Amino acid sequence: MTAQDFILKSYNTNIEKGTVKWSSPSNIALVKYWGKKEHQIPENPSISFTLSNCKTITELTYTKKEGNDFSFDVYFEGKMNEAFKPKIQTFFERIEQYMPFLRDYHFKIDTENTFPHSSGIASSASGMSALALCLMSVEEELGGDYSNDYFNKKASFLARLGSGSACRSIEGELVVWGANESTESSDLFGIPFDGQVHENFKNYQDTILLVDKGEKQVSSTVGHKLMYGHPFAQLRFSQAHDNLAKLKTVLASGDLETFVKIVESEALTLHAMMMTSMPYFILMKPNTLDIINRIWKYREEHKSNVCFTLDAGANVHLLYPESEQTAIHEFIETDLAKYCQNEHFIHDFAGKGAQLIKN
Ligand code: DP6
């Protein structure tokens, strides 16, 4: 498929008003997306677990209007929010060629997250995917008659233009984004991982340890730019291809030991890229390192398969098989909670993706 396949050619201009509503989850990358080309095209493929509990719920009301400008209001948790507007304006500008009706309507975007706003959990993946899905539902109301497959692909395609990782939040439980030799995926949208998945990886658990609930020190847009001219960039991009190929084998065989190695190495490589860019950043906090060391000690002592991954921040995602849930919850409460801000952590697990609430 090419971008041309996502251009809406004609639509019903008589629909005056309507409301749609979606919930869409966050996701956690196992092989990381870090570095992009123009038009939100990733430099390397990535794969993630779609989450379940950490999600955005967005209601979109559209009303026919006069004039040819973009017109929208954003409400976050019931209150008008100006801070979100520039990102949504950019999103509309990027996607209008695929959705020509955007200038025909005024949109009221009413959005909320299930996770606390100041938790350090990025809401761009869940937020942008929820909005993209709402817009797809509007497109359907205006006459688009789509297969489920096309609907999801275009939603992912649009979400990518809002925030790269958002394209991996439409479906679950594992989603691949970025052209590669190991799967059928594309640079334009994410698709559910099409390889075999061993039972060990079903219902995989993710507890997010909130080490730092502050604003991100480096926005991902700035972060991705650090890969331009980065001395290790090309090597890193090809490593991501290798890691995805290895992970495909591991997901089929259920080899948890190798899974742990790939996932932790990916997380540390992401941070190594930030530490070796110009300007350079250290996004881990002392408590991040304490948690990592505790995990390694626990794994050694208990022959456990728990491991960590990180996003572009200090919070730690603890990943573990469902079979270890009871033991790891106890480990978190007795050993890890004290490293979290206000002892705050969120239990989550791999899920099936976004859900339509109202059409
Ligand atoms: C470290 O998707 O937030 O979480 O495309 O600029 O919106 P933009 O970036 P974003 O980058 C996420 C990077 C990451 C790794 C990942 O999720 O793969």
Tab-separated table of C-alpha atoms and ligand atoms in Angstrom:
chain	number	residue	atom	x	y	z
A	1	MET	CA	0.000	0.000	0.000
A	2	THR	CA	1.091	3.571	-0.592
A	3	ALA	CA	0.032	6.882	0.942
A	4	GLN	CA	-2.198	7.430	-2.118
A	5	ASP	CA	-4.420	4.559	-0.981
A	6	PHE	CA	-5.418	6.593	2.064
A	7	ILE	CA	-6.733	9.665	0.261
A	8	LEU	CA	-10.485	10.074	0.681
A	9	LYS	CA	-11.754	10.913	-2.807
A	10	SER	CA	-15.388	11.853	-2.204
A	11	TYR	CA	-17.748	12.127	0.738
A	12	ASN	CA	-21.282	13.046	1.681
A	13	THR	CA	-21.498	16.781	2.293
A	14	ASN	CA	-25.008	16.702	3.795
A	15	ILE	CA	-24.183	15.380	7.257
A	16	GLU	CA	-24.661	18.258	9.708
A	17	LYS	CA	-23.499	16.874	13.019
A	18	GLY	CA	-22.495	13.786	14.924
A	19	THR	CA	-20.521	12.357	17.819
A	20	VAL	CA	-18.097	9.439	17.943
A	21	LYS	CA	-16.046	8.077	20.825
A	22	TRP	CA	-13.048	5.737	21.104
A	23	SER	CA	-10.678	4.515	23.771
A	24	SER	CA	-7.136	3.743	22.723
A	25	PRO	CA	-4.266	2.397	24.815
A	26	SER	CA	-0.634	3.295	25.224
A	27	ASN	CA	2.016	0.817	24.095
A	28	ILE	CA	5.488	-0.205	25.221
A	29	ALA	CA	8.207	-0.832	22.639
A	30	LEU	CA	10.450	-3.898	22.887
A	31	VAL	CA	12.542	-2.829	19.890
A	32	LYS	CA	12.618	0.959	20.001
A	33	TYR	CA	11.729	3.576	17.417
A	34	TRP	CA	14.364	6.279	17.801
A	35	GLY	CA	15.202	8.347	14.753
A	36	LYS	CA	12.917	9.355	11.903
A	37	LYS	CA	12.958	10.753	8.377
A	38	GLU	CA	10.635	13.345	6.890
A	39	HIS	CA	6.878	12.707	7.124
A	40	GLN	CA	7.133	10.593	10.250
A	41	ILE	CA	8.915	7.717	8.500
A	42	PRO	CA	10.911	5.686	11.025
A	43	GLU	CA	14.619	5.048	10.515
A	44	ASN	CA	14.190	1.508	11.827
A	45	PRO	CA	11.438	-1.003	12.535
A	46	SER	CA	9.982	-1.312	16.025
A	47	ILE	CA	7.700	-3.738	17.855
A	48	SER	CA	5.593	-3.140	20.942
A	49	PHE	CA	3.149	-4.658	23.332
A	50	THR	CA	-0.140	-2.787	23.250
A	51	LEU	CA	-1.259	-2.020	26.809
A	52	SER	CA	-4.728	-2.332	28.377
A	53	ASN	CA	-5.208	-0.099	31.401
A	54	CYS	CA	-3.238	2.989	30.351
A	55	LYS	CA	-5.461	4.559	27.749
A	56	THR	CA	-7.023	7.730	26.406
A	57	ILE	CA	-10.770	8.099	25.950
A	58	THR	CA	-11.736	10.680	23.344
A	59	GLU	CA	-15.150	11.904	22.263
A	60	LEU	CA	-15.281	13.879	19.047
A	61	THR	CA	-18.277	16.014	18.112
A	62	TYR	CA	-18.338	17.404	14.585
A	63	THR	CA	-20.616	20.219	13.415
A	64	LYS	CA	-20.845	21.537	9.866
A	65	LYS	CA	-19.418	25.049	9.551
A	66	GLU	CA	-18.828	27.823	7.042
A	67	GLY	CA	-15.366	29.015	6.051
A	68	ASN	CA	-12.235	27.198	5.076
A	69	ASP	CA	-10.079	27.194	8.197
A	70	PHE	CA	-9.435	24.457	10.738
A	71	SER	CA	-11.705	24.944	13.709
A	72	PHE	CA	-11.522	22.865	16.880
A	73	ASP	CA	-11.677	23.104	20.675
A	74	VAL	CA	-9.917	20.728	23.009
A	75	TYR	CA	-11.231	19.754	26.418
A	76	PHE	CA	-8.990	17.735	28.704
A	77	GLU	CA	-10.723	16.153	31.711
A	78	GLY	CA	-13.693	18.438	31.133
A	79	LYS	CA	-11.732	21.704	30.975
A	80	MET	CA	-10.863	23.700	27.893
A	81	ASN	CA	-7.178	23.078	27.156
A	82	GLU	CA	-5.120	25.449	25.004
A	83	ALA	CA	-1.811	23.640	25.539
A	84	PHE	CA	-2.829	20.644	23.386
A	85	LYS	CA	-3.928	22.782	20.446
A	86	PRO	CA	-0.631	23.336	18.557
A	87	LYS	CA	0.064	19.591	18.336
A	88	ILE	CA	-3.446	18.943	17.051
A	89	GLN	CA	-3.174	21.820	14.575
A	90	THR	CA	0.040	20.240	13.202
A	91	PHE	CA	-1.707	16.881	13.098
A	92	PHE	CA	-4.625	18.319	11.096
A	93	GLU	CA	-2.212	19.988	8.676
A	94	ARG	CA	-0.375	16.701	8.138
A	95	ILE	CA	-3.493	14.620	7.555
A	96	GLU	CA	-5.797	17.004	5.673
A	97	GLN	CA	-4.742	15.710	2.269
A	98	TYR	CA	-6.089	12.294	3.347
A	99	MET	CA	-9.214	13.726	5.008
A	100	PRO	CA	-10.426	16.701	2.969
A	101	PHE	CA	-13.521	17.135	5.175
A	102	LEU	CA	-11.424	18.476	8.069
A	103	ARG	CA	-12.060	22.093	6.990
A	104	ASP	CA	-15.824	21.533	6.610
A	105	TYR	CA	-16.495	20.898	10.296
A	106	HIS	CA	-15.903	22.388	13.701
A	107	PHE	CA	-14.593	19.687	16.043
A	108	LYS	CA	-15.027	19.471	19.782
A	109	ILE	CA	-12.381	17.101	21.124
A	110	ASP	CA	-13.173	15.897	24.622
A	111	THR	CA	-10.400	13.747	26.005
A	112	GLU	CA	-9.222	12.110	29.213
A	113	ASN	CA	-6.626	9.569	30.276
A	114	THR	CA	-7.047	6.653	32.650
A	115	PHE	CA	-3.569	7.358	34.019
A	116	PRO	CA	-2.756	10.522	35.976
A	117	HIS	CA	-1.709	13.461	33.810
A	118	SER	CA	1.440	14.137	35.773
A	119	SER	CA	2.685	10.560	35.812
A	120	GLY	CA	5.490	10.917	33.298
A	121	ILE	CA	3.578	8.484	31.075
A	122	ALA	CA	3.539	9.938	27.583
A	123	SER	CA	-0.027	10.297	26.362
A	124	SER	CA	0.863	10.995	22.736
A	125	ALA	CA	0.529	7.353	21.617
A	126	SER	CA	-2.869	6.802	23.227
A	127	GLY	CA	-4.060	10.367	22.568
A	128	MET	CA	-3.156	10.544	18.900
A	129	SER	CA	-4.425	7.048	18.148
A	130	ALA	CA	-7.743	7.785	19.883
A	131	LEU	CA	-8.151	10.974	17.836
A	132	ALA	CA	-7.180	9.239	14.584
A	133	LEU	CA	-9.783	6.531	15.276
A	134	CYS	CA	-12.461	9.121	15.991
A	135	LEU	CA	-11.682	10.845	12.695
A	136	MET	CA	-11.904	7.500	10.909
A	137	SER	CA	-15.361	6.985	12.402
A	138	VAL	CA	-16.358	10.429	11.123
A	139	GLU	CA	-15.030	9.459	7.691
A	140	GLU	CA	-17.228	6.373	7.802
A	141	GLU	CA	-20.240	8.466	8.775
A	142	LEU	CA	-19.544	10.636	5.743
A	143	GLY	CA	-19.815	7.626	3.496
A	144	GLY	CA	-16.577	5.665	3.740
A	145	ASP	CA	-17.466	1.955	3.609
A	146	TYR	CA	-14.374	0.191	4.841
A	147	SER	CA	-13.216	-3.292	5.697
A	148	ASN	CA	-11.921	-3.658	9.230
A	149	ASP	CA	-8.445	-4.112	7.788
A	150	TYR	CA	-8.508	-0.878	5.769
A	151	PHE	CA	-10.070	1.032	8.674
A	152	ASN	CA	-7.309	-0.049	11.062
A	153	LYS	CA	-4.536	0.578	8.564
A	154	LYS	CA	-5.714	4.073	7.764
A	155	ALA	CA	-6.244	4.818	11.474
A	156	SER	CA	-2.682	3.676	12.150
A	157	PHE	CA	-1.416	5.638	9.133
A	158	LEU	CA	-3.062	8.824	10.469
A	159	ALA	CA	-1.986	8.186	14.061
A	160	ARG	CA	1.621	7.893	12.851
A	161	LEU	CA	1.370	11.393	11.442
A	162	GLY	CA	0.323	12.606	14.904
A	163	SER	CA	3.005	10.711	16.800
A	164	GLY	CA	5.081	7.837	15.447
A	165	SER	CA	4.542	5.385	18.278
A	166	ALA	CA	0.770	6.079	18.179
A	167	CYS	CA	0.519	3.938	15.032
A	168	ARG	CA	1.263	0.902	17.216
A	169	SER	CA	-1.750	1.473	19.503
A	170	ILE	CA	-4.667	0.573	17.216
A	171	GLU	CA	-4.499	-3.207	17.583
A	172	GLY	CA	-2.755	-5.742	19.820
A	173	GLU	CA	-1.173	-7.594	21.437
A	174	LEU	CA	2.077	-7.179	19.527
A	175	VAL	CA	2.386	-4.589	16.766
A	176	VAL	CA	5.209	-4.057	14.285
A	177	TRP	CA	5.853	-0.788	12.494
A	178	GLY	CA	8.544	-0.107	9.920
A	179	ALA	CA	9.643	-1.943	6.798
A	180	ASN	CA	11.831	-4.927	7.633
A	181	GLU	CA	12.923	-8.347	6.400
A	182	SER	CA	11.285	-10.348	9.213
A	183	THR	CA	7.634	-9.326	8.945
A	184	GLU	CA	5.182	-7.861	6.438
A	185	SER	CA	5.183	-4.462	8.084
A	186	SER	CA	5.354	-1.044	6.434
A	187	ASP	CA	6.867	2.343	7.230
A	188	LEU	CA	3.419	3.892	6.792
A	189	PHE	CA	1.437	2.091	9.499
A	190	GLY	CA	1.685	-0.566	12.185
A	191	ILE	CA	0.274	-4.065	11.774
A	192	PRO	CA	-0.380	-6.843	14.288
A	193	PHE	CA	2.729	-9.039	14.504
A	194	ASP	CA	2.103	-11.864	12.053
A	195	GLY	CA	4.553	-14.443	13.462
A	196	GLN	CA	3.918	-17.210	15.946
A	197	VAL	CA	3.581	-16.247	19.590
A	198	HIS	CA	4.422	-18.820	22.271
A	199	GLU	CA	2.134	-19.175	25.266
A	200	ASN	CA	4.826	-17.646	27.513
A	201	PHE	CA	4.088	-14.285	25.924
A	202	LYS	CA	0.302	-14.398	26.194
A	203	ASN	CA	-1.115	-11.807	28.558
A	204	TYR	CA	2.369	-10.452	29.240
A	205	GLN	CA	2.474	-8.172	32.266
A	206	ASP	CA	3.841	-4.623	32.433
A	207	THR	CA	4.037	-2.693	35.688
A	208	ILE	CA	5.019	0.918	35.199
A	209	LEU	CA	7.160	2.191	38.057
A	210	LEU	CA	6.716	5.950	38.237
A	211	VAL	CA	10.163	7.141	39.200
A	212	ASP	CA	9.716	10.666	37.893
A	213	LYS	CA	6.310	12.141	37.252
A	214	GLY	CA	7.650	15.439	35.924
A	215	GLU	CA	7.523	16.793	32.396
A	216	LYS	CA	9.827	15.011	29.985
A	217	GLN	CA	13.305	16.543	29.962
A	218	VAL	CA	13.617	15.922	26.233
A	219	SER	CA	10.533	15.841	24.021
A	220	SER	CA	10.509	12.913	21.628
A	221	THR	CA	10.533	15.305	18.672
A	222	VAL	CA	13.805	16.777	19.914
A	223	GLY	CA	15.022	13.303	20.819
A	224	HIS	CA	14.509	11.845	17.359
A	225	LYS	CA	16.387	14.779	15.849
A	226	LEU	CA	19.414	13.849	17.931
A	227	MET	CA	19.842	10.861	15.635
A	228	TYR	CA	20.630	13.122	12.668
A	229	GLY	CA	24.388	12.987	12.251
A	230	HIS	CA	24.721	10.836	15.368
A	231	PRO	CA	28.029	8.918	15.124
A	232	PHE	CA	26.377	5.567	15.926
A	233	ALA	CA	23.101	6.089	14.066
A	234	GLN	CA	23.572	3.687	11.142
A	235	LEU	CA	24.826	0.913	13.367
A	236	ARG	CA	21.897	1.435	15.724
A	237	PHE	CA	19.345	1.317	12.899
A	238	SER	CA	20.746	-1.946	11.578
A	239	GLN	CA	20.886	-3.358	15.129
A	240	ALA	CA	17.133	-2.746	15.427
A	241	HIS	CA	16.575	-4.889	12.308
A	242	ASP	CA	18.704	-7.667	13.823
A	243	ASN	CA	16.916	-7.452	17.153
A	244	LEU	CA	13.513	-7.657	15.497
A	245	ALA	CA	14.601	-10.764	13.576
A	246	LYS	CA	15.909	-12.353	16.787
A	247	LEU	CA	12.772	-11.394	18.686
A	248	LYS	CA	10.614	-13.051	16.048
A	249	THR	CA	12.379	-16.359	16.713
A	250	VAL	CA	12.167	-15.847	20.472
A	251	LEU	CA	8.447	-15.034	20.376
A	252	ALA	CA	7.828	-18.304	18.537
A	253	SER	CA	10.027	-20.499	20.734
A	254	GLY	CA	9.097	-18.943	24.088
A	255	ASP	CA	12.781	-18.426	24.960
A	256	LEU	CA	12.362	-15.992	27.849
A	257	GLU	CA	16.065	-15.776	28.620
A	258	THR	CA	16.879	-14.369	25.184
A	259	PHE	CA	13.767	-12.169	25.300
A	260	VAL	CA	15.101	-10.525	28.466
A	261	LYS	CA	18.496	-9.903	26.863
A	262	ILE	CA	17.069	-8.301	23.729
A	263	VAL	CA	14.552	-6.133	25.581
A	264	GLU	CA	16.967	-4.818	28.215
A	265	SER	CA	19.681	-4.222	25.646
A	266	GLU	CA	17.225	-2.235	23.498
A	267	ALA	CA	16.282	-0.046	26.479
A	268	LEU	CA	19.893	0.634	27.409
A	269	THR	CA	20.818	1.287	23.774
A	270	LEU	CA	18.050	3.883	23.519
A	271	HIS	CA	19.531	5.671	26.531
A	272	ALA	CA	23.070	5.165	25.232
A	273	MET	CA	22.020	6.982	22.051
A	274	MET	CA	20.878	9.917	24.175
A	275	MET	CA	24.052	9.915	26.224
A	276	THR	CA	26.215	9.938	23.098
A	277	SER	CA	24.322	12.531	21.051
A	278	MET	CA	25.161	16.235	20.861
A	279	PRO	CA	23.707	17.747	22.971
A	280	TYR	CA	23.761	14.736	25.329
A	281	PHE	CA	21.250	13.789	28.003
A	282	ILE	CA	20.967	11.422	30.926
A	283	LEU	CA	17.289	10.676	31.362
A	284	MET	CA	17.647	7.971	33.989
A	285	LYS	CA	17.492	9.028	37.624
A	286	PRO	CA	19.382	7.423	40.519
A	287	ASN	CA	16.206	5.495	41.393
A	288	THR	CA	16.012	4.148	37.837
A	289	LEU	CA	19.448	2.596	38.326
A	290	ASP	CA	18.562	1.300	41.779
A	291	ILE	CA	15.509	-0.407	40.331
A	292	ILE	CA	17.532	-1.947	37.490
A	293	ASN	CA	20.057	-3.336	39.942
A	294	ARG	CA	17.275	-4.731	42.139
A	295	ILE	CA	15.723	-6.425	39.128
A	296	TRP	CA	19.018	-8.034	38.175
A	297	LYS	CA	19.580	-9.255	41.736
A	298	TYR	CA	16.030	-10.585	42.015
A	299	ARG	CA	16.314	-12.363	38.658
A	300	GLU	CA	19.534	-14.024	39.742
A	301	GLU	CA	18.226	-15.101	43.152
A	302	HIS	CA	14.787	-16.275	42.049
A	303	LYS	CA	15.524	-17.647	38.583
A	304	SER	CA	12.891	-15.219	37.423
A	305	ASN	CA	12.242	-13.894	33.927
A	306	VAL	CA	11.307	-10.388	34.993
A	307	CYS	CA	13.042	-7.672	32.996
A	308	PHE	CA	12.874	-3.930	32.437
A	309	THR	CA	12.454	-1.564	29.580
A	310	LEU	CA	12.565	2.218	29.434
A	311	ASP	CA	11.091	4.968	27.317
A	312	ALA	CA	12.759	8.328	26.851
A	313	GLY	CA	12.499	9.092	30.559
A	314	ALA	CA	13.227	7.821	34.062
A	315	ASN	CA	10.199	5.547	34.559
A	316	VAL	CA	10.758	1.807	34.443
A	317	HIS	CA	8.453	-0.702	32.750
A	318	LEU	CA	8.723	-4.050	34.478
A	319	LEU	CA	7.870	-6.845	32.047
A	320	TYR	CA	7.108	-10.389	33.198
A	321	PRO	CA	5.132	-13.483	32.214
A	322	GLU	CA	1.661	-13.900	33.669
A	323	SER	CA	2.843	-17.037	35.514
A	324	GLU	CA	5.095	-14.843	37.708
A	325	GLN	CA	2.424	-12.277	38.525
A	326	THR	CA	1.944	-13.035	42.233
A	327	ALA	CA	5.651	-13.184	43.005
A	328	ILE	CA	6.490	-10.034	41.050
A	329	HIS	CA	3.669	-8.044	42.635
A	330	GLU	CA	5.120	-8.914	46.008
A	331	PHE	CA	8.624	-7.991	44.819
A	332	ILE	CA	7.303	-4.620	43.654
A	333	GLU	CA	5.536	-3.887	46.901
A	334	THR	CA	8.367	-4.912	49.185
A	335	ASP	CA	11.429	-3.884	47.148
A	336	LEU	CA	10.611	-1.490	44.319
A	337	ALA	CA	7.735	0.781	45.391
A	338	LYS	CA	10.083	2.793	47.599
A	339	TYR	CA	11.987	3.991	44.514
A	340	CYS	CA	8.805	5.348	42.910
A	341	GLN	CA	7.566	8.892	43.429
A	342	ASN	CA	4.917	8.658	46.178
A	343	GLU	CA	5.325	4.866	45.868
A	344	HIS	CA	3.220	5.070	42.730
A	345	PHE	CA	3.130	2.284	40.147
A	346	ILE	CA	0.539	1.071	37.639
A	347	HIS	CA	-0.147	-2.580	36.828
A	348	ASP	CA	-0.909	-3.173	33.182
A	349	PHE	CA	-0.767	-6.023	30.674
A	350	ALA	CA	-0.720	-6.654	26.938
A	351	GLY	CA	-4.105	-6.019	25.373
A	352	LYS	CA	-6.036	-6.153	22.145
A	353	GLY	CA	-5.994	-2.466	21.242
A	354	ALA	CA	-8.477	0.346	20.783
A	355	GLN	CA	-12.229	0.081	21.357
A	356	LEU	CA	-15.136	1.862	19.789
A	357	ILE	CA	-17.362	3.345	22.499
A	358	LYS	CA	-19.879	5.301	20.455
A	359	ASN	CA	-20.618	5.642	16.776
B	1	DP6	C1	11.351	6.218	23.101
B	1	DP6	O1	6.330	8.367	19.048
B	1	DP6	O2	6.757	9.909	20.991
B	1	DP6	O3	9.007	5.852	23.159
B	1	DP6	O4	6.940	10.512	16.433
B	1	DP6	O5	8.054	12.437	17.538
B	1	DP6	O6	5.792	11.711	18.305
B	1	DP6	P1	7.112	11.300	17.700
B	1	DP6	O7	7.834	10.347	18.760
B	1	DP6	P2	7.257	9.271	19.752
B	1	DP6	O8	8.627	8.492	20.101
B	1	DP6	C2	8.616	7.418	20.978
B	1	DP6	C3	9.964	6.926	21.222
B	1	DP6	C4	10.112	5.869	22.290
B	1	DP6	C5	10.345	4.507	21.677
B	1	DP6	C6	9.144	3.810	21.082
B	1	DP6	O9	8.016	3.965	21.572
B	1	DP6	O10	9.366	3.042	20.134
